[in-house]
CSV table of C-alpha atoms and ligand atoms in Angstrom, one decimal:
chain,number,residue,atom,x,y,z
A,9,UNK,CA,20.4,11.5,7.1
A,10,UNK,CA,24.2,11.1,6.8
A,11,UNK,CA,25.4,8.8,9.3
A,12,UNK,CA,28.8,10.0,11.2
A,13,UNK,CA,30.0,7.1,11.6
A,14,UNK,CA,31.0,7.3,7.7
A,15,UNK,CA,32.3,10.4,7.1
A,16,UNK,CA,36.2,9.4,7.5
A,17,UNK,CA,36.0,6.9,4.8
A,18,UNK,CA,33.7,8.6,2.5
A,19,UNK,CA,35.7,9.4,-1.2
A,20,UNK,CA,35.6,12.6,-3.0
A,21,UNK,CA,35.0,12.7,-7.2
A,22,UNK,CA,38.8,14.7,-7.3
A,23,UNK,CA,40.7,12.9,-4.0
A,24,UNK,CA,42.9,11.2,-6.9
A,25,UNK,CA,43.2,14.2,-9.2
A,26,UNK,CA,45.4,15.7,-6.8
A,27,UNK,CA,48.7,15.6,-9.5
A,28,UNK,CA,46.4,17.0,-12.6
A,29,UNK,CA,44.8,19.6,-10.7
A,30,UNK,CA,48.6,21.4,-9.4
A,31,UNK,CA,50.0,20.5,-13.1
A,32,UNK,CA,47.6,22.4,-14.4
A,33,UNK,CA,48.1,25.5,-12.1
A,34,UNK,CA,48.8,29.1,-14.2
A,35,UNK,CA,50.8,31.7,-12.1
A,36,UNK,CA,51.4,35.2,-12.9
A,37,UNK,CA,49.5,38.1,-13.7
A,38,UNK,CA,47.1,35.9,-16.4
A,39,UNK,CA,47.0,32.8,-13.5
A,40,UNK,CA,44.1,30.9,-13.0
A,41,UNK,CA,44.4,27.9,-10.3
A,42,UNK,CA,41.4,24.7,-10.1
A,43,UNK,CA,40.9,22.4,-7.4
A,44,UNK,CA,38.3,20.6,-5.1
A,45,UNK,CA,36.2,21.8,-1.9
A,46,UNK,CA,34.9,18.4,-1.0
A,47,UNK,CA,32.2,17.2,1.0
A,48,UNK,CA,30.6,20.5,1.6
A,49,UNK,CA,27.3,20.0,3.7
A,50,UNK,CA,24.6,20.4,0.8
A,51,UNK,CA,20.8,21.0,1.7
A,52,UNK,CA,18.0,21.2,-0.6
A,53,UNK,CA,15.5,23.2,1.0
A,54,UNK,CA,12.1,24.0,-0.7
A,55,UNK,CA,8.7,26.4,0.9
A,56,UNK,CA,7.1,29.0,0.3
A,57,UNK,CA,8.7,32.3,-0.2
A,58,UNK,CA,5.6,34.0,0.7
A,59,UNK,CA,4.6,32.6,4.0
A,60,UNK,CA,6.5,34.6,6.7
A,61,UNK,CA,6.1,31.1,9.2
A,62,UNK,CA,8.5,29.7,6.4
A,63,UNK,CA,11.1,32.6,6.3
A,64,UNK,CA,10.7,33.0,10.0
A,65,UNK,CA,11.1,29.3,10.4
A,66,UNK,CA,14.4,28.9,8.3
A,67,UNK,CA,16.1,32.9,10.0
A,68,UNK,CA,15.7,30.6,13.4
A,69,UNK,CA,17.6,27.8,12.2
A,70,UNK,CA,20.3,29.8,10.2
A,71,UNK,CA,20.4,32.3,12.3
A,72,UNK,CA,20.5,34.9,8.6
A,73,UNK,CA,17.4,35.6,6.1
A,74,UNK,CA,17.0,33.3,3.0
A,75,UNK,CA,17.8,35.2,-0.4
A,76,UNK,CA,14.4,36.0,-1.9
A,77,UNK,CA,16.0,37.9,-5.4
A,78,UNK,CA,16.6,35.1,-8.2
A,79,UNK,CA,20.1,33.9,-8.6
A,80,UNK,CA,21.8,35.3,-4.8
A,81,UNK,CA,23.4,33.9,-2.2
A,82,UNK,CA,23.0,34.5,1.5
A,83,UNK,CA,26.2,34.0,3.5
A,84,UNK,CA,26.5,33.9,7.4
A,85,UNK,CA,30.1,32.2,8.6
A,86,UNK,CA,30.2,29.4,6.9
A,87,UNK,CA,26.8,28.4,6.2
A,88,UNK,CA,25.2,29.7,3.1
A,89,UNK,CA,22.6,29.9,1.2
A,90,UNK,CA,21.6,29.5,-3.2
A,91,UNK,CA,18.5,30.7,-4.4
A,92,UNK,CA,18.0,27.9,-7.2
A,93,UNK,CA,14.0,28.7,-7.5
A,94,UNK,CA,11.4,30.8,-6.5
A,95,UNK,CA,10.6,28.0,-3.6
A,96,UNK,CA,13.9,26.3,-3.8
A,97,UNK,CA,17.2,27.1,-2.0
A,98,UNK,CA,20.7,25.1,-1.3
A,99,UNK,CA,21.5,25.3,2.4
A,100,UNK,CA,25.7,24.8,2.2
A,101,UNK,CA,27.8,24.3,5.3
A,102,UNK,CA,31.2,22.6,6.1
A,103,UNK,CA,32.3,19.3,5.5
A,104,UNK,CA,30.4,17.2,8.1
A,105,UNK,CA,27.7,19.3,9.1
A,106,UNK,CA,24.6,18.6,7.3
A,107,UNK,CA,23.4,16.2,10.0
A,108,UNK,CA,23.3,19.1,12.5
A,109,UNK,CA,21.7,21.8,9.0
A,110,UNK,CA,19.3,18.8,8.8
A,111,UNK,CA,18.4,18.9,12.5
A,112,UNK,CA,17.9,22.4,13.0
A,113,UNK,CA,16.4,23.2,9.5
A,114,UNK,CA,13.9,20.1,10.8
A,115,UNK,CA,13.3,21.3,13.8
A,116,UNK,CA,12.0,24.8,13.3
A,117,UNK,CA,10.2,23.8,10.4
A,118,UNK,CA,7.9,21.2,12.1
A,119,UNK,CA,4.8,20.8,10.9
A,120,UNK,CA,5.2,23.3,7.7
A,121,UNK,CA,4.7,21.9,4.2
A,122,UNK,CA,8.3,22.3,3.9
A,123,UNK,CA,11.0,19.7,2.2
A,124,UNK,CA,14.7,19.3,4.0
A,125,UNK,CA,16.6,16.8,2.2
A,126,UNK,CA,20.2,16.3,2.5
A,127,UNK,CA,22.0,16.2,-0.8
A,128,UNK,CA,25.5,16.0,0.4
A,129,UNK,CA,26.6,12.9,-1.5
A,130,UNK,CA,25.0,14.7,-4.6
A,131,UNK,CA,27.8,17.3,-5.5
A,132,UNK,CA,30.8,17.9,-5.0
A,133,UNK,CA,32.6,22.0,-5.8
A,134,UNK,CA,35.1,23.4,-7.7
A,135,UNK,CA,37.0,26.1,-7.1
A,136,UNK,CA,38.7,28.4,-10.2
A,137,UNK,CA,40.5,31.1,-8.8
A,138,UNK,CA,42.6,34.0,-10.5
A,139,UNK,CA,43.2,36.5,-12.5
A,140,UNK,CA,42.0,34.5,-15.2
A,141,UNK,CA,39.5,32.0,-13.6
A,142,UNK,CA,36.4,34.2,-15.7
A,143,UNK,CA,38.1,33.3,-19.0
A,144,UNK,CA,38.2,29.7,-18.6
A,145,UNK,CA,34.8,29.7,-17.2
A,146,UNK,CA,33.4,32.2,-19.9
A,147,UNK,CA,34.4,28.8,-22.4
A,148,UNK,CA,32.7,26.8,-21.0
A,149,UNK,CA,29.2,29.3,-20.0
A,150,UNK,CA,26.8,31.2,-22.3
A,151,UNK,CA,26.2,33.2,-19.3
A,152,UNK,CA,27.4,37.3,-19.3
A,153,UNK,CA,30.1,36.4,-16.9
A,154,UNK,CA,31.5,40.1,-16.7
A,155,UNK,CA,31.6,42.1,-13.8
A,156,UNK,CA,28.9,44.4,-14.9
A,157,UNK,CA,26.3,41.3,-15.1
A,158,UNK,CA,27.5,38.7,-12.8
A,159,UNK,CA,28.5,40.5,-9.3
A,160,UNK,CA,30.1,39.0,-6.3
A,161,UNK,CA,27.2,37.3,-4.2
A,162,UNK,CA,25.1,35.7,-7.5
A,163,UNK,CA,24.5,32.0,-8.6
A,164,UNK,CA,22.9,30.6,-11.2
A,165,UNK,CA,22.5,27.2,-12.2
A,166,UNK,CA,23.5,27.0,-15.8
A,167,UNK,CA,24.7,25.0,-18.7
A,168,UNK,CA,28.7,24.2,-18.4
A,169,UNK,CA,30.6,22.5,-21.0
A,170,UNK,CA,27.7,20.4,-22.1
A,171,UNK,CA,26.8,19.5,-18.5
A,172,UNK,CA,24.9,21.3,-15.9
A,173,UNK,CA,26.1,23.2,-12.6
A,174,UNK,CA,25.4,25.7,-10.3
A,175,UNK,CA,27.9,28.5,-10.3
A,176,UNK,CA,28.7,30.6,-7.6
A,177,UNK,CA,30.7,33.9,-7.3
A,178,UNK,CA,32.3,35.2,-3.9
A,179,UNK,CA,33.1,37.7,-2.6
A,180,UNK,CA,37.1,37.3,-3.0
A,181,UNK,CA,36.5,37.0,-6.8
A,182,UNK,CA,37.0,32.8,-7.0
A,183,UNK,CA,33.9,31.1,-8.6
A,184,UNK,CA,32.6,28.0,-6.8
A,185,UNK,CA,30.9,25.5,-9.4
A,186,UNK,CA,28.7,22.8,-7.6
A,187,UNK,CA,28.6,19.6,-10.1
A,188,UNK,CA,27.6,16.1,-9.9
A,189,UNK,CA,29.8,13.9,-8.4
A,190,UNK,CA,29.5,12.2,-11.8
A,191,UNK,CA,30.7,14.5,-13.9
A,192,UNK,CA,32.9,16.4,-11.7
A,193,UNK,CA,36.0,14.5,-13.5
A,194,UNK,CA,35.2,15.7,-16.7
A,195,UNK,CA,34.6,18.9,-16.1
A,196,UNK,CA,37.7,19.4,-14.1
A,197,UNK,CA,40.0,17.7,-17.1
A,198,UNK,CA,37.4,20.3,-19.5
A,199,UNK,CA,38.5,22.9,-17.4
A,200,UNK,CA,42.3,21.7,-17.1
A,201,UNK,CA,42.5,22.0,-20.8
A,202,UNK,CA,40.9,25.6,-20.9
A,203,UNK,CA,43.7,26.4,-19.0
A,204,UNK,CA,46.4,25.2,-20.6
A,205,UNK,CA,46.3,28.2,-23.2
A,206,UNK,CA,47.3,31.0,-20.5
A,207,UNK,CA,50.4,28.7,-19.1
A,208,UNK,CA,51.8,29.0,-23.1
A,209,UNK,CA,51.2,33.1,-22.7
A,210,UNK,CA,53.2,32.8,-19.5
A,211,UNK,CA,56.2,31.3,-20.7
A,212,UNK,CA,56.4,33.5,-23.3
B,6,UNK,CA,19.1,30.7,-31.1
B,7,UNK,CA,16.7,32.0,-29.3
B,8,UNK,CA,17.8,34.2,-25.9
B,9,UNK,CA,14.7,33.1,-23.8
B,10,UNK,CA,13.6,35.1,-20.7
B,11,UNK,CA,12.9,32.9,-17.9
B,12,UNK,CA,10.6,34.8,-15.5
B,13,UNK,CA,12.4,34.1,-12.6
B,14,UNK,CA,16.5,33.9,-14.0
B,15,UNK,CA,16.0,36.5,-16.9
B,16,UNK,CA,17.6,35.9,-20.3
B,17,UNK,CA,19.1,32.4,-21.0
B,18,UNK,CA,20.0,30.5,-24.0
B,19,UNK,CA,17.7,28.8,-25.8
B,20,UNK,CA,19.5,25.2,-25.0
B,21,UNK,CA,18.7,26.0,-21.3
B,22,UNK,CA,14.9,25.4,-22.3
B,23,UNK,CA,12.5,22.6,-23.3
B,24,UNK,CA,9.8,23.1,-25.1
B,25,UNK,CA,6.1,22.1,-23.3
B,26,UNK,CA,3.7,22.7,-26.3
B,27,UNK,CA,0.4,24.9,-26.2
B,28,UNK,CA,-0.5,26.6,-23.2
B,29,UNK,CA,-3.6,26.7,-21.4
B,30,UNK,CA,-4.6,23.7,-21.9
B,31,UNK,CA,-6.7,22.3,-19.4
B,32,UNK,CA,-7.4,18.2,-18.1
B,33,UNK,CA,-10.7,16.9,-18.3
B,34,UNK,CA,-11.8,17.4,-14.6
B,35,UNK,CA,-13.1,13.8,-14.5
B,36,UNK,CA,-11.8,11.9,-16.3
B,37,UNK,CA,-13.9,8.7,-16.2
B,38,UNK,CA,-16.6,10.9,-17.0
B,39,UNK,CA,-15.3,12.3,-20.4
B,40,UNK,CA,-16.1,10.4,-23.4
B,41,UNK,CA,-13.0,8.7,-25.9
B,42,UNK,CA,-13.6,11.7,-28.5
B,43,UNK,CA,-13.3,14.6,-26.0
B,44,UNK,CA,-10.5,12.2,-24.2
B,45,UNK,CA,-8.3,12.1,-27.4
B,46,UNK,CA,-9.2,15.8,-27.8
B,47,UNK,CA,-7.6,16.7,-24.5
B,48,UNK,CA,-4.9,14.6,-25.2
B,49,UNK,CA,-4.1,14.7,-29.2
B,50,UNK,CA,-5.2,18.2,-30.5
B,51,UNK,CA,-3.3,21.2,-30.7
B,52,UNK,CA,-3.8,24.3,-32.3
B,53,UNK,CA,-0.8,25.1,-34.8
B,54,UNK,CA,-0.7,28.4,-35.8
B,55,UNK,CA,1.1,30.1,-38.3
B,56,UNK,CA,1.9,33.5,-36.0
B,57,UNK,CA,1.3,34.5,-32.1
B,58,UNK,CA,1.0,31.5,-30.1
B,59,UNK,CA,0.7,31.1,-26.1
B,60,UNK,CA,2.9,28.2,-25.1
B,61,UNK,CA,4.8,26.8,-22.1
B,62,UNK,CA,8.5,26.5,-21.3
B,63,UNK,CA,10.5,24.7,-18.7
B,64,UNK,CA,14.1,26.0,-17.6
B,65,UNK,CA,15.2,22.5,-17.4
B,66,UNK,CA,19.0,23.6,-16.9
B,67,UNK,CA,18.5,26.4,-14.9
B,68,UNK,CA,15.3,27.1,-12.1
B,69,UNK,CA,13.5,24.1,-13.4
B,70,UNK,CA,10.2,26.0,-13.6
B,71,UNK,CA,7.5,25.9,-15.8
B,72,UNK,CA,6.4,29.2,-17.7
B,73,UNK,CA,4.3,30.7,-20.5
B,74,UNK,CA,5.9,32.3,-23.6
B,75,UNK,CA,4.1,34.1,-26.4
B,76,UNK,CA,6.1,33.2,-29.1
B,77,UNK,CA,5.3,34.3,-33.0
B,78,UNK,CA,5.8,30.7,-34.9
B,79,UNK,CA,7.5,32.2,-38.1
B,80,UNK,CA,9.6,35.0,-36.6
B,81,UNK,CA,10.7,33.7,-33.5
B,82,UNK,CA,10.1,36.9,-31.9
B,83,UNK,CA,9.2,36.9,-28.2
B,84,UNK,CA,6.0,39.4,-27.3
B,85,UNK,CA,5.9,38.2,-23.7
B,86,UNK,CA,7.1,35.5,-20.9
B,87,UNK,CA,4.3,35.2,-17.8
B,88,UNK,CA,4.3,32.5,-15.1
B,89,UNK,CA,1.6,29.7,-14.3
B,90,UNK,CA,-1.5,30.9,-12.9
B,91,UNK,CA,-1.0,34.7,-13.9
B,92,UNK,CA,-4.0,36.1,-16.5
B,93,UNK,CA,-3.3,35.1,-20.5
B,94,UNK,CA,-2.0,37.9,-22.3
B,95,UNK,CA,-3.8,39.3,-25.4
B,96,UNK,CA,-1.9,38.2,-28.3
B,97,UNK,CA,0.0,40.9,-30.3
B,98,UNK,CA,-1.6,42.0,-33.5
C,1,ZN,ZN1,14.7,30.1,-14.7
C-alpha cells in the first residue's frame, strides 16, 4: 500500500514535458490539446461478476454498482470504475487516494476470494481533448473510434501506436488514455506529432 | 488480417491476439502415473488439419482472456468464437 509519507515527492512520466505538451497545442475549430492527469489513484480489482456477496461487497465500498457490460465505465464523483475483463475492473480515484480505495475496497471484501491491489505507480493518463482529439487518436487505434461505435462512458484496452493502453471516453467528449509510466513519453511525443498536421490547416 | 471476435470485447484486430494452438486438449490427470509415450503425446501431438479446426485464443492486448475459435485453416474464415468451459461446437461442414 502507498505510503503518504511519499506522495509530495513522487515524479510523474510527463512533469518535464510541460513545454512540448503546450507547443504542441491546436486551437480553433480543427484543435486538439494533450497533456497529463498524473497520479490518479489506480486499483486493480478482480471477483466474480456472478456472486452478488462480490457486487454487494464492492456497491458498499464505492458507494455505485461495478459495470458488468464489457468495455464501460462506472462513474460516481470522482471515483470510477473500468471494466477491463469479465472478473477484472480498474477502481480510479484522485491523486492520493488509493490508500483510503484500498482500505475500503479491503474492508468490505474480507474474507471473499477477491484481489485489491493498488497499481498507482503503474500508469499514468493522458488527456486528448478537442475537436480533433478522435483524429489523432484514430492514427494511432484500429479501433471504430466514431461516435456511432465508441459512445461516451466505454473503455477498451487496445493496441496504441505499437504499444498497449486502456482508452477511455467521457462524458465531455475528451478521451482519457491510461499507459505505462514507461512508455507514456513516447506515446505523448507519437501523439505530439499526430498533431502537428491540424496546426499547418490552421495557419492556413 | 483477420478481425477476431473476442467473446467478451467483440471484433478486434488480429494483432490484438496470440495464437494458443488446438483446443480441448486435456493434461494427463496424474502425471507421475502416465507413461513417457502418452507423456509426449499430451505434450508433442497435435492434430493439423487442412479445414475446420477448434483452437484457443488469448486477447493479450485487450481483456487478456483465453477463448476458443473455430477457425477453417485454408480460408481463414471464422464459423464460431465460444469461451472456456462452454460445450464444443460441431464443426461446419
Ligand atoms: Zn477480449
Amino acid at each position: 500500500m502507498a505510503n503518504p509519507a511519499l506522495f509530495g515527492r513522487r515524479r510523474s512520466p510527463l512533469q518535464d514535458h510541460d513545454a512540448a505538451l503546450v507547443r504542441g497545442a491546436v486551437a480553433g475549430p480543427r484543435g486538439v490539446t494533450l497533456k497529463e492527469i498524473p497520479h490518479l489513484a489506480q486499483i486493480t480489482l478482480r471477483g466474480d461478476a456472478d456472486d452478488a456477496d462480490f457486487i454487494g461487497a464492492v456497491r458498499a465500498a464505492l458507494g455505485f454498482e461495478l459495470p458488468l457490460a464489457a468495455n464501460t465505465v462506472a462513474v460516481s464523483g470522482d471515483v470510477s470504475a473500468l471494466w477491463l475483463g469479465p472478473d477484472e475492473w480498474l477502481v480510479v480515484g484522485a491523486p492520493d487516494s488509493e490508500t483510503d480505495l484500498s482500505i475500503r475496497l479491503n474492508g468490505t471484501l474480507k474474507g471473499q476470494h477477491v484481489l485489491v491491489v493498488d497499481v498507482t505507480a503503474n500508469r499514468t493518463v493522458l488527456e486528448l481533448s478537442g475537436p480533433s482529439g478522435r483524429g489523432v487518436l484514430e492514427k494511432a487505434c484500429g479501433l471504430d473510434l466514431r461516435p456511432r461505435a465508441f459512445k461516451p462512458g466505454q473503455c477498451a484496452q487496445t493496441n496504441l501506436a505499437r504499444t498497449v493502453g486502456i482508452l477511455e471516453l467521457g462524458q465531455s467528449g475528451a478521451w482519457r488514455i491510461y499507459v505505462r509510466n514507461s512508455f507514456a513519453l513516447y506515446l505523448a511525443d507519437w501523439l505530439l506529432d499526430a498533431m502537428a498536421e491540424y496546426a499547418i490547416d490552421a495557419a492556413l | 488480417m483477420l478481425l477476431i471476435p473476442c467473446p467478451w470485447c467483440g471484433e478486434r484486430d488480429e494483432t490484438e491476439f496470440r495464437y494458443g494452438g488446438q483446443a480441448h486438449v486435456a493434461r494427463p490427470l496424474d502425471p507421475n502415473a502416465t507413461g513417457d509415450a502418452a507423456w509426449a503425446e499430451y505434450l508433442f501431438m497435435r492434430d493439423n488439419p487442412k479445414g475446420w479446426f477448434r483452437e484457443r485464443w488469448n486477447h493479450a492486448a485487450g481483456c487478456r482472456r483465453w477463448f476458443n475459435m473455430v477457425r477453417h485453416t485454408i480460408t481463414h474464415e471464422i464459423a464460431s468464437v465460444y469461451k472456456p468451459g462452454d460445450p464444443k461446437p460441431e464443426l461446419p461442414e
